[in-house]
PDB file of C-alpha atoms and ligand atoms in Angstrom:
ATOM      1  CA  UNK A   1     -25.883 -23.126  -5.501  1.00  0.00           C
ATOM      2  CA  UNK A   2     -25.756 -19.434  -6.168  1.00  0.00           C
ATOM      3  CA  UNK A   3     -22.953 -17.061  -5.548  1.00  0.00           C
ATOM      4  CA  UNK A   4     -23.984 -16.001  -2.158  1.00  0.00           C
ATOM      5  CA  UNK A   5     -24.640 -19.572  -0.870  1.00  0.00           C
ATOM      6  CA  UNK A   6     -21.126 -20.614  -1.837  1.00  0.00           C
ATOM      7  CA  UNK A   7     -19.600 -17.628   0.145  1.00  0.00           C
ATOM      8  CA  UNK A   8     -21.776 -18.430   3.230  1.00  0.00           C
ATOM      9  CA  UNK A   9     -20.774 -22.060   3.051  1.00  0.00           C
ATOM     10  CA  UNK A  10     -17.230 -20.998   2.802  1.00  0.00           C
ATOM     11  CA  UNK A  11     -17.778 -18.875   5.939  1.00  0.00           C
ATOM     12  CA  UNK A  12     -18.826 -21.880   7.987  1.00  0.00           C
ATOM     13  CA  UNK A  13     -16.019 -23.902   7.027  1.00  0.00           C
ATOM     14  CA  UNK A  14     -13.680 -21.218   7.827  1.00  0.00           C
ATOM     15  CA  UNK A  15     -15.285 -20.760  11.300  1.00  0.00           C
ATOM     16  CA  UNK A  16     -14.776 -24.536  11.894  1.00  0.00           C
ATOM     17  CA  UNK A  17     -11.120 -24.616  10.894  1.00  0.00           C
ATOM     18  CA  UNK A  18     -10.314 -21.636  12.951  1.00  0.00           C
ATOM     19  CA  UNK A  19     -11.955 -22.968  15.966  1.00  0.00           C
ATOM     20  CA  UNK A  20     -10.196 -26.346  15.290  1.00  0.00           C
ATOM     21  CA  UNK A  21      -6.925 -24.599  15.534  1.00  0.00           C
ATOM     22  CA  UNK A  22      -7.741 -22.229  18.566  1.00  0.00           C
ATOM     23  CA  UNK A  23     -11.216 -22.810  20.152  1.00  0.00           C
ATOM     24  CA  UNK A  24     -11.053 -19.148  21.667  1.00  0.00           C
ATOM     25  CA  UNK A  25      -9.976 -17.632  18.275  1.00  0.00           C
ATOM     26  CA  UNK A  26     -13.033 -15.563  17.809  1.00  0.00           C
ATOM     27  CA  UNK A  27     -13.073 -14.670  21.622  1.00  0.00           C
ATOM     28  CA  UNK A  28      -9.663 -13.235  21.055  1.00  0.00           C
ATOM     29  CA  UNK A  29     -10.602 -11.536  17.687  1.00  0.00           C
ATOM     30  CA  UNK A  30     -13.530  -9.848  19.239  1.00  0.00           C
ATOM     31  CA  UNK A  31     -11.446  -8.345  22.262  1.00  0.00           C
ATOM     32  CA  UNK A  32      -9.410  -5.854  20.239  1.00  0.00           C
ATOM     33  CA  UNK A  33      -7.093  -5.239  17.269  1.00  0.00           C
ATOM     34  CA  UNK A  34      -3.477  -4.322  17.683  1.00  0.00           C
ATOM     35  CA  UNK A  35      -1.744  -4.728  14.318  1.00  0.00           C
ATOM     36  CA  UNK A  36       1.700  -3.809  13.837  1.00  0.00           C
ATOM     37  CA  UNK A  37       1.244  -3.051   9.953  1.00  0.00           C
ATOM     38  CA  UNK A  38      -0.756  -0.615   7.887  1.00  0.00           C
ATOM     39  CA  UNK A  39      -0.889  -2.077   4.382  1.00  0.00           C
ATOM     40  CA  UNK A  40      -1.894   0.355   1.530  1.00  0.00           C
ATOM     41  CA  UNK A  41      -2.335  -1.672  -1.590  1.00  0.00           C
ATOM     42  CA  UNK A  42      -4.412  -1.895  -4.922  1.00  0.00           C
ATOM     43  CA  UNK A  43      -8.028  -2.922  -4.998  1.00  0.00           C
ATOM     44  CA  UNK A  44      -7.071  -5.556  -7.670  1.00  0.00           C
ATOM     45  CA  UNK A  45      -8.764  -8.872  -6.751  1.00  0.00           C
ATOM     46  CA  UNK A  46      -5.421 -10.758  -7.357  1.00  0.00           C
ATOM     47  CA  UNK A  47      -3.658  -9.163  -4.342  1.00  0.00           C
ATOM     48  CA  UNK A  48      -5.247 -10.167  -1.158  1.00  0.00           C
ATOM     49  CA  UNK A  49      -3.172  -8.230   1.429  1.00  0.00           C
ATOM     50  CA  UNK A  50      -3.407 -10.780   4.418  1.00  0.00           C
ATOM     51  CA  UNK A  51      -2.968 -13.701   2.146  1.00  0.00           C
ATOM     52  CA  UNK A  52       0.253 -12.696   0.401  1.00  0.00           C
ATOM     53  CA  UNK A  53       1.721 -11.667   3.699  1.00  0.00           C
ATOM     54  CA  UNK A  54       0.634 -14.771   5.450  1.00  0.00           C
ATOM     55  CA  UNK A  55      -1.026 -12.799   8.135  1.00  0.00           C
ATOM     56  CA  UNK A  56      -4.060 -13.813  10.320  1.00  0.00           C
ATOM     57  CA  UNK A  57      -7.240 -11.502  10.867  1.00  0.00           C
ATOM     58  CA  UNK A  58      -6.016  -8.737  13.251  1.00  0.00           C
ATOM     59  CA  UNK A  59      -2.379  -8.662  12.124  1.00  0.00           C
ATOM     60  CA  UNK A  60      -2.677  -5.848   9.425  1.00  0.00           C
ATOM     61  CA  UNK A  61      -4.848  -2.708   8.975  1.00  0.00           C
ATOM     62  CA  UNK A  62      -5.631  -2.500   5.282  1.00  0.00           C
ATOM     63  CA  UNK A  63      -6.631   0.304   2.866  1.00  0.00           C
ATOM     64  CA  UNK A  64      -6.907  -0.461  -0.816  1.00  0.00           C
ATOM     65  CA  UNK A  65      -7.678   1.708  -3.750  1.00  0.00           C
ATOM     66  CA  UNK A  66      -6.966   1.845  -7.492  1.00  0.00           C
ATOM     67  CA  UNK A  67      -3.217   1.707  -7.929  1.00  0.00           C
ATOM     68  CA  UNK A  68      -2.311   2.107  -4.243  1.00  0.00           C
ATOM     69  CA  UNK A  69      -2.450   5.937  -4.262  1.00  0.00           C
ATOM     70  CA  UNK A  70      -1.825   7.965  -1.281  1.00  0.00           C
ATOM     71  CA  UNK A  71      -3.480  11.351  -2.201  1.00  0.00           C
ATOM     72  CA  UNK A  72      -3.191  14.120   0.263  1.00  0.00           C
ATOM     73  CA  UNK A  73      -6.798  15.485  -0.477  1.00  0.00           C
ATOM     74  CA  UNK A  74      -8.154  11.923  -0.260  1.00  0.00           C
ATOM     75  CA  UNK A  75     -10.146  11.849   3.117  1.00  0.00           C
ATOM     76  CA  UNK A  76     -10.538   8.080   3.111  1.00  0.00           C
ATOM     77  CA  UNK A  77      -6.670   7.262   2.874  1.00  0.00           C
ATOM     78  CA  UNK A  78      -5.784  10.135   5.220  1.00  0.00           C
ATOM     79  CA  UNK A  79      -8.163   8.908   7.827  1.00  0.00           C
ATOM     80  CA  UNK A  80      -6.722   5.452   7.538  1.00  0.00           C
ATOM     81  CA  UNK A  81      -3.149   6.673   7.988  1.00  0.00           C
ATOM     82  CA  UNK A  82      -4.259   8.891  10.962  1.00  0.00           C
ATOM     83  CA  UNK A  83      -6.237   6.198  12.675  1.00  0.00           C
ATOM     84  CA  UNK A  84      -3.518   3.608  12.288  1.00  0.00           C
ATOM     85  CA  UNK A  85      -0.571   6.007  13.444  1.00  0.00           C
ATOM     86  CA  UNK A  86      -2.367   7.734  16.299  1.00  0.00           C
ATOM     87  CA  UNK A  87      -4.697   5.055  17.584  1.00  0.00           C
ATOM     88  CA  UNK A  88      -3.306   1.677  16.615  1.00  0.00           C
ATOM     89  CA  UNK A  89       0.338   2.962  16.709  1.00  0.00           C
ATOM     90  CA  UNK A  90       1.392   0.611  13.845  1.00  0.00           C
ATOM     91  CA  UNK A  91       5.018   0.126  13.680  1.00  0.00           C
ATOM     92  CA  UNK A  92       5.269  -0.114   9.872  1.00  0.00           C
ATOM     93  CA  UNK A  93       3.318   1.433   6.767  1.00  0.00           C
ATOM     94  CA  UNK A  94       3.822  -0.685   3.594  1.00  0.00           C
ATOM     95  CA  UNK A  95       2.654   0.625   0.152  1.00  0.00           C
ATOM     96  CA  UNK A  96       2.473  -2.384  -2.033  1.00  0.00           C
ATOM     97  CA  UNK A  97       1.947  -2.081  -5.780  1.00  0.00           C
ATOM     98  CA  UNK A  98       1.813  -4.798  -8.248  1.00  0.00           C
ATOM     99  CA  UNK A  99       3.005  -5.569 -11.850  1.00  0.00           C
ATOM    100  CA  UNK A 100       0.300  -5.929 -14.290  1.00  0.00           C
ATOM    101  CA  UNK A 101      -1.623  -3.191 -12.412  1.00  0.00           C
ATOM    102  CA  UNK A 102      -4.808  -2.194 -14.545  1.00  0.00           C
ATOM    103  CA  UNK A 103      -4.584   1.340 -12.971  1.00  0.00           C
ATOM    104  CA  UNK A 104      -1.071   2.051 -13.958  1.00  0.00           C
ATOM    105  CA  UNK A 105      -1.489   0.726 -17.364  1.00  0.00           C
ATOM    106  CA  UNK A 106      -4.626   2.866 -17.839  1.00  0.00           C
ATOM    107  CA  UNK A 107      -2.726   5.826 -16.801  1.00  0.00           C
ATOM    108  CA  UNK A 108      -0.257   5.309 -19.531  1.00  0.00           C
ATOM    109  CA  UNK A 109      -2.831   5.200 -22.129  1.00  0.00           C
ATOM    110  CA  UNK A 110      -4.907   8.296 -23.559  1.00  0.00           C
ATOM    111  CA  UNK A 111      -8.337   6.870 -23.103  1.00  0.00           C
ATOM    112  CA  UNK A 112     -11.455   8.644 -21.368  1.00  0.00           C
ATOM    113  CA  UNK A 113     -12.027   6.634 -18.200  1.00  0.00           C
ATOM    114  CA  UNK A 114     -14.614   9.040 -16.675  1.00  0.00           C
ATOM    115  CA  UNK A 115     -14.270   9.529 -12.784  1.00  0.00           C
ATOM    116  CA  UNK A 116     -11.027   7.555 -13.105  1.00  0.00           C
ATOM    117  CA  UNK A 117      -9.561  10.478 -15.095  1.00  0.00           C
ATOM    118  CA  UNK A 118      -8.566  12.650 -12.160  1.00  0.00           C
ATOM    119  CA  UNK A 119      -7.779   9.696 -10.036  1.00  0.00           C
ATOM    120  CA  UNK A 120      -5.385   8.307 -12.593  1.00  0.00           C
ATOM    121  CA  UNK A 121      -3.810  11.725 -13.165  1.00  0.00           C
ATOM    122  CA  UNK A 122      -2.021  11.401  -9.939  1.00  0.00           C
ATOM    123  CA  UNK A 123      -0.018   8.422 -11.687  1.00  0.00           C
ATOM    124  CA  UNK A 124       0.436  10.662 -14.825  1.00  0.00           C
ATOM    125  CA  UNK A 125       2.093  13.282 -12.417  1.00  0.00           C
ATOM    126  CA  UNK A 126       4.403  10.402 -11.148  1.00  0.00           C
ATOM    127  CA  UNK A 127       5.348   9.709 -14.758  1.00  0.00           C
ATOM    128  CA  UNK A 128       6.157  13.302 -15.405  1.00  0.00           C
ATOM    129  CA  UNK A 129       8.410  13.568 -12.496  1.00  0.00           C
ATOM    130  CA  UNK A 130      10.321  10.591 -13.629  1.00  0.00           C
ATOM    131  CA  UNK A 131       9.896  11.170 -17.461  1.00  0.00           C
ATOM    132  CA  UNK A 132      13.507  11.131 -18.162  1.00  0.00           C
ATOM    133  CA  UNK A 133      14.099   7.843 -16.519  1.00  0.00           C
ATOM    134  CA  UNK A 134      10.982   6.246 -17.950  1.00  0.00           C
ATOM    135  CA  UNK A 135      11.652   7.423 -21.524  1.00  0.00           C
ATOM    136  CA  UNK A 136      15.094   6.112 -21.544  1.00  0.00           C
ATOM    137  CA  UNK A 137      13.548   2.465 -21.167  1.00  0.00           C
ATOM    138  CA  UNK A 138      13.072   1.179 -24.693  1.00  0.00           C
ATOM    139  CA  UNK A 139      10.205  -1.108 -24.365  1.00  0.00           C
ATOM    140  CA  UNK A 140       6.697  -0.430 -23.176  1.00  0.00           C
ATOM    141  CA  UNK A 141       6.769  -3.443 -20.955  1.00  0.00           C
ATOM    142  CA  UNK A 142       9.904  -2.168 -19.244  1.00  0.00           C
ATOM    143  CA  UNK A 143       8.356   1.293 -18.775  1.00  0.00           C
ATOM    144  CA  UNK A 144       5.095   0.028 -17.317  1.00  0.00           C
ATOM    145  CA  UNK A 145       7.056  -2.266 -14.754  1.00  0.00           C
ATOM    146  CA  UNK A 146       9.229   0.538 -13.684  1.00  0.00           C
ATOM    147  CA  UNK A 147       6.216   3.071 -13.419  1.00  0.00           C
ATOM    148  CA  UNK A 148       4.474   0.376 -11.332  1.00  0.00           C
ATOM    149  CA  UNK A 149       7.746   0.661  -8.964  1.00  0.00           C
ATOM    150  CA  UNK A 150       8.250   4.498  -8.981  1.00  0.00           C
ATOM    151  CA  UNK A 151       4.458   4.851  -8.335  1.00  0.00           C
ATOM    152  CA  UNK A 152       4.963   3.031  -4.973  1.00  0.00           C
ATOM    153  CA  UNK A 153       8.060   5.122  -4.146  1.00  0.00           C
ATOM    154  CA  UNK A 154       6.088   8.333  -4.711  1.00  0.00           C
ATOM    155  CA  UNK A 155       3.293   7.016  -2.613  1.00  0.00           C
ATOM    156  CA  UNK A 156       5.798   6.188   0.127  1.00  0.00           C
ATOM    157  CA  UNK A 157       6.831   9.848  -0.003  1.00  0.00           C
ATOM    158  CA  UNK A 158       3.413  10.850   0.229  1.00  0.00           C
ATOM    159  CA  UNK A 159       2.998   8.683   3.273  1.00  0.00           C
ATOM    160  CA  UNK A 160       6.169  10.231   5.108  1.00  0.00           C
ATOM    161  CA  UNK A 161       4.975  13.773   4.280  1.00  0.00           C
ATOM    162  CA  UNK A 162       1.687  13.311   6.431  1.00  0.00           C
ATOM    163  CA  UNK A 163       1.669  15.322   9.637  1.00  0.00           C
ATOM    164  CA  UNK A 164       0.913  12.333  11.742  1.00  0.00           C
ATOM    165  CA  UNK A 165       3.759  10.148  10.504  1.00  0.00           C
ATOM    166  CA  UNK A 166       6.115  13.138  10.843  1.00  0.00           C
ATOM    167  CA  UNK A 167       5.013  14.006  14.488  1.00  0.00           C
ATOM    168  CA  UNK A 168       4.930  10.066  15.545  1.00  0.00           C
ATOM    169  CA  UNK A 169       8.300   9.568  13.975  1.00  0.00           C
ATOM    170  CA  UNK A 170       9.681  12.403  15.932  1.00  0.00           C
ATOM    171  CA  UNK A 171       8.178  11.212  19.198  1.00  0.00           C
ATOM    172  CA  UNK A 172       8.740   7.332  18.852  1.00  0.00           C
ATOM    173  CA  UNK A 173      10.973   6.706  16.031  1.00  0.00           C
ATOM    174  CA  UNK A 174       7.863   4.829  14.452  1.00  0.00           C
ATOM    175  CA  UNK A 175       6.248   4.186  11.962  1.00  0.00           C
ATOM    176  CA  UNK A 176       8.859   3.007   9.575  1.00  0.00           C
ATOM    177  CA  UNK A 177       7.808   3.084   5.969  1.00  0.00           C
ATOM    178  CA  UNK A 178       8.388   0.443   3.150  1.00  0.00           C
ATOM    179  CA  UNK A 179       7.774   0.036  -0.471  1.00  0.00           C
ATOM    180  CA  UNK A 180       6.885  -3.291  -1.980  1.00  0.00           C
ATOM    181  CA  UNK A 181       5.770  -4.772  -5.247  1.00  0.00           C
ATOM    182  CA  UNK A 182       3.730  -7.951  -5.507  1.00  0.00           C
ATOM    183  CA  UNK A 183       4.658  -9.889  -8.554  1.00  0.00           C
ATOM    184  CA  UNK A 184       1.400 -11.728  -9.932  1.00  0.00           C
ATOM    185  CA  UNK A 185       3.434 -14.015 -12.292  1.00  0.00           C
ATOM    186  CA  UNK A 186       5.215 -15.768  -9.507  1.00  0.00           C
ATOM    187  CA  UNK A 187       3.521 -14.693  -6.220  1.00  0.00           C
ATOM    188  CA  UNK A 188       6.753 -13.073  -4.937  1.00  0.00           C
ATOM    189  CA  UNK A 189       6.726 -10.049  -2.806  1.00  0.00           C
ATOM    190  CA  UNK A 190       9.754  -7.661  -3.620  1.00  0.00           C
ATOM    191  CA  UNK A 191      10.962  -5.036  -1.243  1.00  0.00           C
ATOM    192  CA  UNK A 192      12.097  -1.945  -3.074  1.00  0.00           C
ATOM    193  CA  UNK A 193      14.631  -1.146  -0.582  1.00  0.00           C
ATOM    194  CA  UNK A 194      13.877   2.442  -0.973  1.00  0.00           C
ATOM    195  CA  UNK A 195      16.717   4.793   0.019  1.00  0.00           C
ATOM    196  CA  UNK A 196      14.440   7.236   1.629  1.00  0.00           C
ATOM    197  CA  UNK A 197      17.306   9.412   2.962  1.00  0.00           C
ATOM    198  CA  UNK A 198      18.574  10.193  -0.358  1.00  0.00           C
ATOM    199  CA  UNK A 199      15.300  10.684  -1.641  1.00  0.00           C
ATOM    200  CA  UNK A 200      14.090  12.878   1.249  1.00  0.00           C
ATOM    201  CA  UNK A 201      17.207  14.861   1.130  1.00  0.00           C
ATOM    202  CA  UNK A 202      16.236  16.057  -2.240  1.00  0.00           C
ATOM    203  CA  UNK A 203      12.856  17.393  -1.218  1.00  0.00           C
ATOM    204  CA  UNK A 204      13.288  17.906   2.549  1.00  0.00           C
ATOM    205  CA  UNK A 205      13.473  21.785   2.345  1.00  0.00           C
ATOM    206  CA  UNK A 206      10.419  21.923  -0.033  1.00  0.00           C
ATOM    207  CA  UNK A 207       8.208  20.091   2.287  1.00  0.00           C
ATOM    208  CA  UNK A 208       9.768  20.986   5.624  1.00  0.00           C
ATOM    209  CA  UNK A 209      10.329  17.440   6.693  1.00  0.00           C
ATOM    210  CA  UNK A 210      11.937  16.200   9.911  1.00  0.00           C
ATOM    211  CA  UNK A 211      15.417  15.001  10.037  1.00  0.00           C
ATOM    212  CA  UNK A 212      17.565  11.902   9.822  1.00  0.00           C
ATOM    213  CA  UNK A 213      16.294   8.493   9.221  1.00  0.00           C
ATOM    214  CA  UNK A 214      12.671   9.589   9.349  1.00  0.00           C
ATOM    215  CA  UNK A 215      11.862   6.751   6.929  1.00  0.00           C
ATOM    216  CA  UNK A 216      14.595   4.095   7.305  1.00  0.00           C
ATOM    217  CA  UNK A 217      13.592   1.005   5.535  1.00  0.00           C
ATOM    218  CA  UNK A 218      12.204  -1.655   7.985  1.00  0.00           C
TER     219      UNK A 218
HETATM  220 CO1  LIG X 301      -3.546  -2.596  -9.573  1.00  0.00          CO
END
């Protein structure tokens, strides 16, 4: 059996199992999508969005890239955020990083990674912003883990800064933004409990952001 055959066999079994639980599963699936969540995560094959959240098809809108970055000149992620907020009207936007992230690790090393260099430079910028805190950590391992977390926090702030999120929040109180980290070693999802109010207060005037509770944790 070749690689493709295995997948098409899996697909047949998956269809059967879904129909067994709900014979109209695909009728409903084809109708529309109405997810409450937008998940922005890493492309890493070990971090499957739906699976780690225990959500079914139709329950989460997903964007993944290397090291879960939200870059304001990236038409891809900006289109996803726009569509999720304006059309799907998601209630929550989650940026989910993960420990042992190869992208974050690569950004900590001085290697030539071709087209990845400018992409990973965004993580180096995150490091520069938080250099004092990171350099205080004595082990490379601790710095690596903390950079994964801080990168999630900074990407959440990038989500908050987008015009769609700002406008929608003023209008409706949604979406709320949260930063999570997935721990590959035990499967646990960790909510970083980001105090957005405090962090936004520090930068609000620079970015001309809207007022109180813009991004209260979910
Ligand atoms: Co990763």
